[in-house]
PDB file of C-alpha atoms in Angstrom:
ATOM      1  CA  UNK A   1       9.709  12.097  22.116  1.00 45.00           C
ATOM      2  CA  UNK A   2       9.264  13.218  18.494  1.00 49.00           C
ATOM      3  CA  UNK A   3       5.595  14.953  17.955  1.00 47.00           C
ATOM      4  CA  UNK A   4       4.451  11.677  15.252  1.00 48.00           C
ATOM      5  CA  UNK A   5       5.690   9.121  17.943  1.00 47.00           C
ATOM      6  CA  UNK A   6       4.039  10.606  20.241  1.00 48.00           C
ATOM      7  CA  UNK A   7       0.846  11.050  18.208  1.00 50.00           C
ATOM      8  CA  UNK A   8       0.789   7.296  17.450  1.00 49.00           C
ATOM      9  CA  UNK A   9       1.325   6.473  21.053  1.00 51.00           C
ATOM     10  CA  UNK A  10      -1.996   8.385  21.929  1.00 50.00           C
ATOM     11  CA  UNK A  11      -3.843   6.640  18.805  1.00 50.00           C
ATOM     12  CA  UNK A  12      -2.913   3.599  19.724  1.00 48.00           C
ATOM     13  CA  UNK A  13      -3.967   3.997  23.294  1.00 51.00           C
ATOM     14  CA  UNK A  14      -7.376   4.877  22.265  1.00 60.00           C
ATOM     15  CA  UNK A  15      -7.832   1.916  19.678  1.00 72.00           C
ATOM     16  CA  UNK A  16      -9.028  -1.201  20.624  1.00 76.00           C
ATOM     17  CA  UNK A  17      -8.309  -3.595  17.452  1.00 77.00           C
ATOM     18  CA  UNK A  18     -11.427  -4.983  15.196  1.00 76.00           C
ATOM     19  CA  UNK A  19     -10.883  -8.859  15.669  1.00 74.00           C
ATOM     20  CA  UNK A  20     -11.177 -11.069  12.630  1.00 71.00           C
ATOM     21  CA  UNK A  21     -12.853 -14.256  15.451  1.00 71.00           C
ATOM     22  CA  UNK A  22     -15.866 -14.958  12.761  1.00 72.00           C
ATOM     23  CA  UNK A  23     -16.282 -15.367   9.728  1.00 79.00           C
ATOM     24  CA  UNK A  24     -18.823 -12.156   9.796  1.00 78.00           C
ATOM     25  CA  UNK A  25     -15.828 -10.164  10.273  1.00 76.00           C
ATOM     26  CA  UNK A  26     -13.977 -11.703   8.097  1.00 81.00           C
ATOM     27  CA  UNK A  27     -16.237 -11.324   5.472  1.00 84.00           C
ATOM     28  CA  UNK A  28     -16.424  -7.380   5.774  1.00 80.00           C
ATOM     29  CA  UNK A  29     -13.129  -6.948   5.398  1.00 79.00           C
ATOM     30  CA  UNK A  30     -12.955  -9.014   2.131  1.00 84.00           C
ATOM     31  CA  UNK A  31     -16.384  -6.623   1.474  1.00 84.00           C
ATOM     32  CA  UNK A  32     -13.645  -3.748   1.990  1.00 83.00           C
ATOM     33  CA  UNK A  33     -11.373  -4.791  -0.308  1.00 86.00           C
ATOM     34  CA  UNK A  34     -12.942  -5.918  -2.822  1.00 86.00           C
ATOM     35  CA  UNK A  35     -14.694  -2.198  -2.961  1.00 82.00           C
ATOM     36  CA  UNK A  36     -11.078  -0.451  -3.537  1.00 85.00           C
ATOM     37  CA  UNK A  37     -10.116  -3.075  -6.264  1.00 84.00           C
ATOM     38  CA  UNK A  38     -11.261  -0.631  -8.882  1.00 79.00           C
ATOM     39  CA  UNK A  39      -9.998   2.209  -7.761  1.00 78.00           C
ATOM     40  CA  UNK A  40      -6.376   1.259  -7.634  1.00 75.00           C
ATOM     41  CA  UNK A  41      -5.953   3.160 -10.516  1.00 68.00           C
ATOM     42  CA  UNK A  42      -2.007   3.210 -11.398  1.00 65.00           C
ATOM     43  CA  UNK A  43      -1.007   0.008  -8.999  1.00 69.00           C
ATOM     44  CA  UNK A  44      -1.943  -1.527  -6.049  1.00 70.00           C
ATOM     45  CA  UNK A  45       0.511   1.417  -4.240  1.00 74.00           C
ATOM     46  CA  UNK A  46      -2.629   4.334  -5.114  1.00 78.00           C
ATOM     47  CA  UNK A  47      -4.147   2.755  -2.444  1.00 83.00           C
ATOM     48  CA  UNK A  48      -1.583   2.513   0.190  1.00 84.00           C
ATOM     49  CA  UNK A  49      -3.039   5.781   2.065  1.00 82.00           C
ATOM     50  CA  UNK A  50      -6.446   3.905   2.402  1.00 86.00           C
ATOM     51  CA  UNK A  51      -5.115   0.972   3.445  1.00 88.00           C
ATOM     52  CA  UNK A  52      -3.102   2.852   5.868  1.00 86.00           C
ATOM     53  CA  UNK A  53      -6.382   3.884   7.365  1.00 87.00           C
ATOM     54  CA  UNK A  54      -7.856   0.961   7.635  1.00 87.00           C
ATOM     55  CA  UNK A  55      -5.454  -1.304   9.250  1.00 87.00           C
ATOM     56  CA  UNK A  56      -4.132   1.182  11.434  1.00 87.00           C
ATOM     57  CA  UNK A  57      -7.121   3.871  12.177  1.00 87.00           C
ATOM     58  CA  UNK A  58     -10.146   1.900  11.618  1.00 86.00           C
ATOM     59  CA  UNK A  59      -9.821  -1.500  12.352  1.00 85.00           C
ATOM     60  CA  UNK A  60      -6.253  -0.461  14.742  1.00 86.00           C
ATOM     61  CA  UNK A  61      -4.642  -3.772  13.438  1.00 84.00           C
ATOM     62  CA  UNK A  62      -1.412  -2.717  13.157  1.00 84.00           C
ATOM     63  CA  UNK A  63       0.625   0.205  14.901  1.00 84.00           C
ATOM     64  CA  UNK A  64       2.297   2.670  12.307  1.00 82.00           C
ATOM     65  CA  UNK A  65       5.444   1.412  12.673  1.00 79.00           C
ATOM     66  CA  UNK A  66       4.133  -1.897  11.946  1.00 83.00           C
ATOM     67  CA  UNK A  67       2.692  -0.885   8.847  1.00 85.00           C
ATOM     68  CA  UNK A  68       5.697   0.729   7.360  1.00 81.00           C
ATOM     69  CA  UNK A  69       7.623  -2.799   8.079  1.00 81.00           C
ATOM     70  CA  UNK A  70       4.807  -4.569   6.275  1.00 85.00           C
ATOM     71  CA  UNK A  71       5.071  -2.028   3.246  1.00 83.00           C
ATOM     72  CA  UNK A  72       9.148  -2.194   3.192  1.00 79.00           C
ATOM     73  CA  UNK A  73       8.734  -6.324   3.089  1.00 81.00           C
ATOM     74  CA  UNK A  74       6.121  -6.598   0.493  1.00 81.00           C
ATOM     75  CA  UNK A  75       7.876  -3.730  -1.637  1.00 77.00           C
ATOM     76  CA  UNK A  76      11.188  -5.590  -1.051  1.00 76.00           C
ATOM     77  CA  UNK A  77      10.063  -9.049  -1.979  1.00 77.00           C
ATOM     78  CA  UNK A  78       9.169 -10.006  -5.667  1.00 76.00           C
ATOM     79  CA  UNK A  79       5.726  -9.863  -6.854  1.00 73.00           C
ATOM     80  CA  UNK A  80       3.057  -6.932  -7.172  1.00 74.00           C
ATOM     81  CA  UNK A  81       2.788  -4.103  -4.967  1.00 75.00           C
ATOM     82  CA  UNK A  82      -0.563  -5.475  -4.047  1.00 81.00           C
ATOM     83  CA  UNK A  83       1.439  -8.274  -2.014  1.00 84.00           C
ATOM     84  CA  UNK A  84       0.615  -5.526   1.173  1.00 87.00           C
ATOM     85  CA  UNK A  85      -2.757  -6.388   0.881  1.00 89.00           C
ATOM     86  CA  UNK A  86      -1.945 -10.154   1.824  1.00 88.00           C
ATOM     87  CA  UNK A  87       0.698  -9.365   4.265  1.00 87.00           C
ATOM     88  CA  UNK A  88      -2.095  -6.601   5.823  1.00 87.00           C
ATOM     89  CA  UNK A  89      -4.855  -9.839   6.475  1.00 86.00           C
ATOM     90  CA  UNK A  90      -2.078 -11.796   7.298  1.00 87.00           C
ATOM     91  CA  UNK A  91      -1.533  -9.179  10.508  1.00 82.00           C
ATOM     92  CA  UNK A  92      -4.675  -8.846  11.118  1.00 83.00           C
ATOM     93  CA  UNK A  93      -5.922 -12.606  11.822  1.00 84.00           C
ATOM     94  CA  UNK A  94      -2.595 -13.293  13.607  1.00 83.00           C
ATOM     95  CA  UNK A  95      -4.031 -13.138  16.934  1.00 83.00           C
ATOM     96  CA  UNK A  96      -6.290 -15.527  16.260  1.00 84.00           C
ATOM     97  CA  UNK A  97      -3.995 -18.119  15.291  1.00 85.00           C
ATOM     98  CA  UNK A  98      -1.840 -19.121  12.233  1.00 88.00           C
ATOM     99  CA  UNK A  99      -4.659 -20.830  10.583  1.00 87.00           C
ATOM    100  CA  UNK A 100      -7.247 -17.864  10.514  1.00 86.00           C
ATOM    101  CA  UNK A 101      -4.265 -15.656   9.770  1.00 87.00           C
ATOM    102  CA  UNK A 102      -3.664 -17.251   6.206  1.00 90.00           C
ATOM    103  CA  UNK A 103      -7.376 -17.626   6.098  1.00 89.00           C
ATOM    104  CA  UNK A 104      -7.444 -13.691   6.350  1.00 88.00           C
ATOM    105  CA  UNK A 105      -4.555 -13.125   4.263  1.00 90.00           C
ATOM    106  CA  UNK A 106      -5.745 -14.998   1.004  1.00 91.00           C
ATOM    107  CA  UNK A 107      -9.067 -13.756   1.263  1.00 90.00           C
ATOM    108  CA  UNK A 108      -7.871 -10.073   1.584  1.00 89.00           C
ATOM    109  CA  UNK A 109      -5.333 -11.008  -1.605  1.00 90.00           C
ATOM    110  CA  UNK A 110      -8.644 -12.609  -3.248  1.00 91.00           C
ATOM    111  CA  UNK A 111     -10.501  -9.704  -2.556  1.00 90.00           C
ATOM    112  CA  UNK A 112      -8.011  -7.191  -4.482  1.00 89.00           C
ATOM    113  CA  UNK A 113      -6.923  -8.597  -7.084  1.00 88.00           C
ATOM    114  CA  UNK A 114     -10.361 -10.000  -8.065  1.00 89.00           C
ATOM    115  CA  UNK A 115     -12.801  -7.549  -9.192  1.00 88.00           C
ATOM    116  CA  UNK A 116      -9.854  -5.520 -10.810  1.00 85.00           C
ATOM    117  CA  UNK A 117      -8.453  -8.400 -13.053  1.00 86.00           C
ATOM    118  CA  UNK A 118     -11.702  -9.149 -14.044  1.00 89.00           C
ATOM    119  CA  UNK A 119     -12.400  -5.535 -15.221  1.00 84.00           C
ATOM    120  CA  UNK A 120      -8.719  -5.584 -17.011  1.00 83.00           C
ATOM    121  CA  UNK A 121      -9.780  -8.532 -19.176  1.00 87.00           C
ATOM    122  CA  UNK A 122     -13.002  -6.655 -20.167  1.00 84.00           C
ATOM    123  CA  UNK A 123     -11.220  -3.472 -21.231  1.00 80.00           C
ATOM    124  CA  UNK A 124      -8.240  -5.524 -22.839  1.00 81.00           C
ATOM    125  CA  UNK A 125     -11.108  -7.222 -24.731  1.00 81.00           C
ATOM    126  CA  UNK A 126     -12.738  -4.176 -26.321  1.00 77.00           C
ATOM    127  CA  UNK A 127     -10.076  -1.515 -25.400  1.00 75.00           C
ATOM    128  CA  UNK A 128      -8.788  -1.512 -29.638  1.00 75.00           C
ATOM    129  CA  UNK A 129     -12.038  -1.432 -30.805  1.00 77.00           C
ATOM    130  CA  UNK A 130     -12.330   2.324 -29.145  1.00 74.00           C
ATOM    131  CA  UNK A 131      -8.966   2.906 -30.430  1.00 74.00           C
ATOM    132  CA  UNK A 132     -10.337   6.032 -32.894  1.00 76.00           C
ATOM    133  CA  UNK A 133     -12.516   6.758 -29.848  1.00 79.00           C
ATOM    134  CA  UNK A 134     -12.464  10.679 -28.935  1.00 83.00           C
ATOM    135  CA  UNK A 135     -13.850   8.867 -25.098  1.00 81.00           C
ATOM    136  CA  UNK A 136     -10.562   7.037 -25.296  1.00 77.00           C
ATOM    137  CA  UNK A 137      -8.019   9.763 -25.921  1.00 79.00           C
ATOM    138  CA  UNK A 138      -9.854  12.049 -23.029  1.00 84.00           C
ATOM    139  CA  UNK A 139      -9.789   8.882 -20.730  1.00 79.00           C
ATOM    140  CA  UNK A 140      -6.246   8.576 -21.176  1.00 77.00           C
ATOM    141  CA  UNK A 141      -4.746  11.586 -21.212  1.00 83.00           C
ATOM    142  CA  UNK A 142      -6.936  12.518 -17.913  1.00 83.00           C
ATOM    143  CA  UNK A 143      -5.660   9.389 -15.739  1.00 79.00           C
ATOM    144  CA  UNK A 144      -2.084  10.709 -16.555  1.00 79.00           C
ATOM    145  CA  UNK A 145      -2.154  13.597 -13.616  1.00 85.00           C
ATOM    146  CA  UNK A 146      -4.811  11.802 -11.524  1.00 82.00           C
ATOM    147  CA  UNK A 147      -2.675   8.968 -10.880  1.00 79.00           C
ATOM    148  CA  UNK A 148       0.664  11.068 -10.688  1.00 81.00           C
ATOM    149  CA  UNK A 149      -1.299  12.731  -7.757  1.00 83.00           C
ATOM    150  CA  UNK A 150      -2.068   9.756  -6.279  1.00 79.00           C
ATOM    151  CA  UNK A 151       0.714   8.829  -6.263  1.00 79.00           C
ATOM    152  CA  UNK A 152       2.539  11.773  -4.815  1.00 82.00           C
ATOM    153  CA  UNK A 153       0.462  11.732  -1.956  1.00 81.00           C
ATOM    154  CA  UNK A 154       1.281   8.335  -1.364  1.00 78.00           C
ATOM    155  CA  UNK A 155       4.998   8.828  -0.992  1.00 78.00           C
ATOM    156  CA  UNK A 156       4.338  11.872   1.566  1.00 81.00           C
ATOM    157  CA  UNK A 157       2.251   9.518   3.779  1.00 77.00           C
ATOM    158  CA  UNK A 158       4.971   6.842   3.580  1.00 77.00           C
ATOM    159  CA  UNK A 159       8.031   9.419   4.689  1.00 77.00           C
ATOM    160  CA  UNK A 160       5.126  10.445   7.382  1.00 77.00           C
ATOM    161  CA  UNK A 161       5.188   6.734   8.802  1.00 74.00           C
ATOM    162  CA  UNK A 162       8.195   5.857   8.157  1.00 71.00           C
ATOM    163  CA  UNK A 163      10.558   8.850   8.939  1.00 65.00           C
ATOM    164  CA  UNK A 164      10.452   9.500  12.903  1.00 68.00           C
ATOM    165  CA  UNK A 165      13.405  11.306  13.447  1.00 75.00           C
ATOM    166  CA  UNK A 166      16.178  13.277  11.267  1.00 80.00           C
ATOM    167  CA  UNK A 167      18.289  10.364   9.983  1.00 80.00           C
ATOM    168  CA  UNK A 168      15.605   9.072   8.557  1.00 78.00           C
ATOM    169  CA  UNK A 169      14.116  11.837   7.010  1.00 81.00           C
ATOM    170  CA  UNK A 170      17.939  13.355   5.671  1.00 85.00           C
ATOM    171  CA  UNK A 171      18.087   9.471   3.895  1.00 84.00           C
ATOM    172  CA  UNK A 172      14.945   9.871   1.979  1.00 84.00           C
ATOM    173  CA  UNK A 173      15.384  12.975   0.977  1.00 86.00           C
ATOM    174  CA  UNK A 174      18.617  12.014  -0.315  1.00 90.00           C
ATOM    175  CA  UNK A 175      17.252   9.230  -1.654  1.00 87.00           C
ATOM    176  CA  UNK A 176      14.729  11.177  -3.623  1.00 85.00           C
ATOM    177  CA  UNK A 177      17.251  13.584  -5.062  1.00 90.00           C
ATOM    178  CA  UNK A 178      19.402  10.814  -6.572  1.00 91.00           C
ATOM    179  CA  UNK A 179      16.620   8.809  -8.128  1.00 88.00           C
ATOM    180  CA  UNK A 180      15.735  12.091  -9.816  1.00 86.00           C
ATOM    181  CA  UNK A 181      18.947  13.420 -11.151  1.00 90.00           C
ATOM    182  CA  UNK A 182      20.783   9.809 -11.723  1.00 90.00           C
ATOM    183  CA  UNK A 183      20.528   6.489 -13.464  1.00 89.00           C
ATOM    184  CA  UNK A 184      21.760   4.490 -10.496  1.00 88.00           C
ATOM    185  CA  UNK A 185      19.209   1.392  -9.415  1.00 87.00           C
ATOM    186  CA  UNK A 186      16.796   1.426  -6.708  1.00 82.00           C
ATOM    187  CA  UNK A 187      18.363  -1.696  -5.613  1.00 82.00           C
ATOM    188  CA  UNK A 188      21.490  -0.063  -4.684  1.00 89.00           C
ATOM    189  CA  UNK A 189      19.467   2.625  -2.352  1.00 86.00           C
ATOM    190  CA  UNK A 190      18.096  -0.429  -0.493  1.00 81.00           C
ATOM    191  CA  UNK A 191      21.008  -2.247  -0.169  1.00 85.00           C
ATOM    192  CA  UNK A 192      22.695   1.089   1.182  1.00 87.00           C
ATOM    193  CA  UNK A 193      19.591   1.998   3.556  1.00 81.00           C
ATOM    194  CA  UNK A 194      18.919  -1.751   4.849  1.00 80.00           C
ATOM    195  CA  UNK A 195      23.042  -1.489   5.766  1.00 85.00           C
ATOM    196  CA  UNK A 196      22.825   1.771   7.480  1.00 83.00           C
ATOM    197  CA  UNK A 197      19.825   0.202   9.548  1.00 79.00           C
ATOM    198  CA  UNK A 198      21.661  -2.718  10.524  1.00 81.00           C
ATOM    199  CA  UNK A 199      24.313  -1.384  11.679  1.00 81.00           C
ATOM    200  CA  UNK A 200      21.642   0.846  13.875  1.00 78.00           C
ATOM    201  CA  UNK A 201      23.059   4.067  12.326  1.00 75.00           C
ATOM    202  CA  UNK A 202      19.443   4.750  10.838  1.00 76.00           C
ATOM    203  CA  UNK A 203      15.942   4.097  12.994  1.00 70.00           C
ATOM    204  CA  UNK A 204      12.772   4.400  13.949  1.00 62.00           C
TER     205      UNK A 204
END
């Protein structure tokens, strides 16, 4: 067995999930999220590493290869990449029944997009009034790298769920390569990659 597999086999053994069976619960998960609204600085996706940890080390939710399905459907399906969060509560109330799971999977979307959108229209509000603003220019120009980190280190955690053996790994890589040095669509990667899993020649 592959050394990650077998990794998240003994993590998971060890994990006993957080269950979301009052509204106490419930209501410190939403206090979660709605802490890491503000720093999804570049997207909802900066924050896919922490919400990785939650769902899958903290609260043991999910198992890793659940997560990485739950990231490939809510990247896959229109809307923001902060549909995860939704899909994330979603999994986690499940066991509880589909009524608490959609209660748990609006309140985690709630929680999110909330304090963040309301921050947005504040800056969007006074954001040209700073426009000759020395604070501005240095604010700018200093997100630039942070985020670009973040988001580097977001894709490395992703291939580390989501890439359990060599197929898998060869096709990202790949994948990687061509988005860099071509103009073809992302579309046609995931048409190409969901085809190759279908037809069982790539898996987990």
């Amino acid at each position: 067995m592959p050394p990650l597999l077998l990794a998240a086999a003994a993590e998971a053994a060890s994990c006993a999930p957080m269950r979301l069976n009052d509204l106490g619960h419930l209501l410190q998960v939403m206090g979660t999220f709605l802490g890491l609204s503000l720093f999804s600085l570049g997207g909802g996706n900066t924050l896919l590493a922490e919400y990785h940890h939650l769902s899958v080390v903290e609260y043991c939710w999910l198992r890793p290869a659940q997560f990485a399905d739950i990231y490939a459907l809510a990247e896959a399906a229109p809307g923001p990449s902060s549909m995860i969060v939704g899909l994330l509560g979603m999994g986690a109330g499940w066991p509880e029944g589909p009524g608490w799971a959609l209660l748990s999977a609006y309140g985690a979307e709630i929680a999110i997009l909330l304090p963040s959108t309301l921050l947005m229209v504040v800056a969007c509000l006074s954001w040209n009034r700073l426009r000759e603003s020395p604070w501005r220019v240095a604010f700018e120009r200093g997100l630039g790298p942070i985020t670009l980190g973040i988001l580097f280190a977001v894709g490395v955690k992703i291939l580390q769920t989501a890439d359990t053996n060599a197929p898998g790994v060869v096709v990202s890589l790949l994948v990687c390569v061509l988005m860099l040095r071509t103009r073809i669509s992302p579309l046609w990667f995931m048409a190409v990659a969901g085809g190759l899993g279908a037809f069982g020649l790539i898996n987990r």
